Coordinates of C-alpha atoms in Angstrom, one line a residue:
M205 CA -35.5 -39.2 -45.8
G206 CA -33.8 -36.0 -47.0
F207 CA -35.7 -33.1 -48.6
F208 CA -34.2 -33.6 -52.1
Q209 CA -34.8 -37.4 -51.9
L210 CA -38.4 -36.6 -51.2
L211 CA -38.7 -34.3 -54.1
M212 CA -37.2 -36.9 -56.4
K213 CA -39.5 -39.4 -55.1
K214 CA -42.7 -37.2 -55.5
K215 CA -42.0 -35.0 -58.5
E216 CA -45.4 -33.3 -58.2
L217 CA -44.1 -31.3 -55.3
I218 CA -41.4 -29.6 -57.4
P219 CA -43.6 -26.8 -58.8
L220 CA -45.2 -26.2 -55.3
V221 CA -41.8 -25.9 -53.7
F222 CA -40.6 -23.6 -56.5
F223 CA -43.6 -21.2 -56.3
M224 CA -43.4 -21.1 -52.4
T225 CA -39.7 -20.3 -52.7
V226 CA -40.3 -17.5 -55.1
A227 CA -43.2 -16.1 -53.0
A228 CA -41.1 -16.2 -49.8
A229 CA -38.2 -14.4 -51.6
G230 CA -40.5 -11.8 -53.0
A231 CA -42.1 -11.1 -49.7
S232 CA -38.7 -10.9 -47.9
S233 CA -37.3 -8.5 -50.5
F234 CA -40.4 -6.3 -50.4
A235 CA -40.1 -6.2 -46.6
V236 CA -36.4 -5.1 -46.8
Y237 CA -37.3 -2.6 -49.5
S238 CA -40.1 -1.1 -47.4
L239 CA -37.8 -0.7 -44.4
R240 CA -35.2 1.1 -46.5
K241 CA -37.7 3.7 -47.8
S242 CA -37.4 7.2 -46.5
D243 CA -41.0 7.2 -45.3
V244 CA -40.4 4.5 -42.7
I245 CA -38.6 5.6 -39.6
L246 CA -37.4 3.1 -37.2
D247 CA -35.1 5.4 -35.0
R248 CA -37.4 7.6 -32.9
K249 CA -34.6 8.9 -30.7
R250 CA -32.6 10.8 -33.4
N251 CA -35.7 12.2 -35.1
P252 CA -38.7 12.2 -32.8
E253 CA -40.8 14.5 -35.0
P254 CA -40.1 13.4 -38.7
W255 CA -43.0 15.3 -40.0
E256 CA -41.0 18.5 -39.4
T257 CA -38.6 17.6 -42.2
V258 CA -41.1 16.7 -44.8
D259 CA -41.1 19.0 -47.8
P260 CA -44.7 20.1 -48.4
T261 CA -44.0 20.7 -52.1
V262 CA -43.2 17.0 -52.8
P263 CA -46.3 14.8 -52.9
T264 CA -45.7 11.5 -51.0
K265 CA -49.0 9.8 -52.0
L266 CA -49.0 6.7 -54.1
V267 CA -51.4 8.4 -56.6
T268 CA -51.8 12.2 -57.0
I269 CA -54.1 13.5 -59.6
N270 CA -54.4 17.2 -60.2
Q271 CA -53.4 18.2 -56.7
E272 CA -51.4 21.1 -55.7
W273 CA -49.4 21.3 -52.5
K274 CA -49.6 24.7 -50.8
P275 CA -48.5 25.5 -47.3
I276 CA -51.2 26.5 -44.9
E277 CA -50.7 30.0 -43.6
E278 CA -52.2 29.3 -40.1
L279 CA -50.0 26.3 -39.7
Q280 CA -46.9 28.3 -40.8
K281 CA -47.7 31.0 -38.2
V282 CA -48.1 28.3 -35.4
R283 CA -44.9 26.7 -36.5
R284 CA -43.0 30.0 -36.4
A285 CA -44.6 30.9 -32.9
T286 CA -43.6 27.6 -31.3
R287 CA -40.0 27.8 -32.5

């Protein structure tokens, strides 16, 4: 019996199939969206240290409330010394 023949025979399965299809499409689209974000790095050969290119003045948290981003002086000194 084909899939659509089964749905026509048992009409109570139609909402279940619809919601499962919508959920699968939503999960797939979110996975693709997450992989395209700039925070996700899949290629480690071209950029092995991605934290070096992060701008400290741009907050990357999901929620930032009354927080100021300032560079740490000691970290800047170490960074300059290692380059």
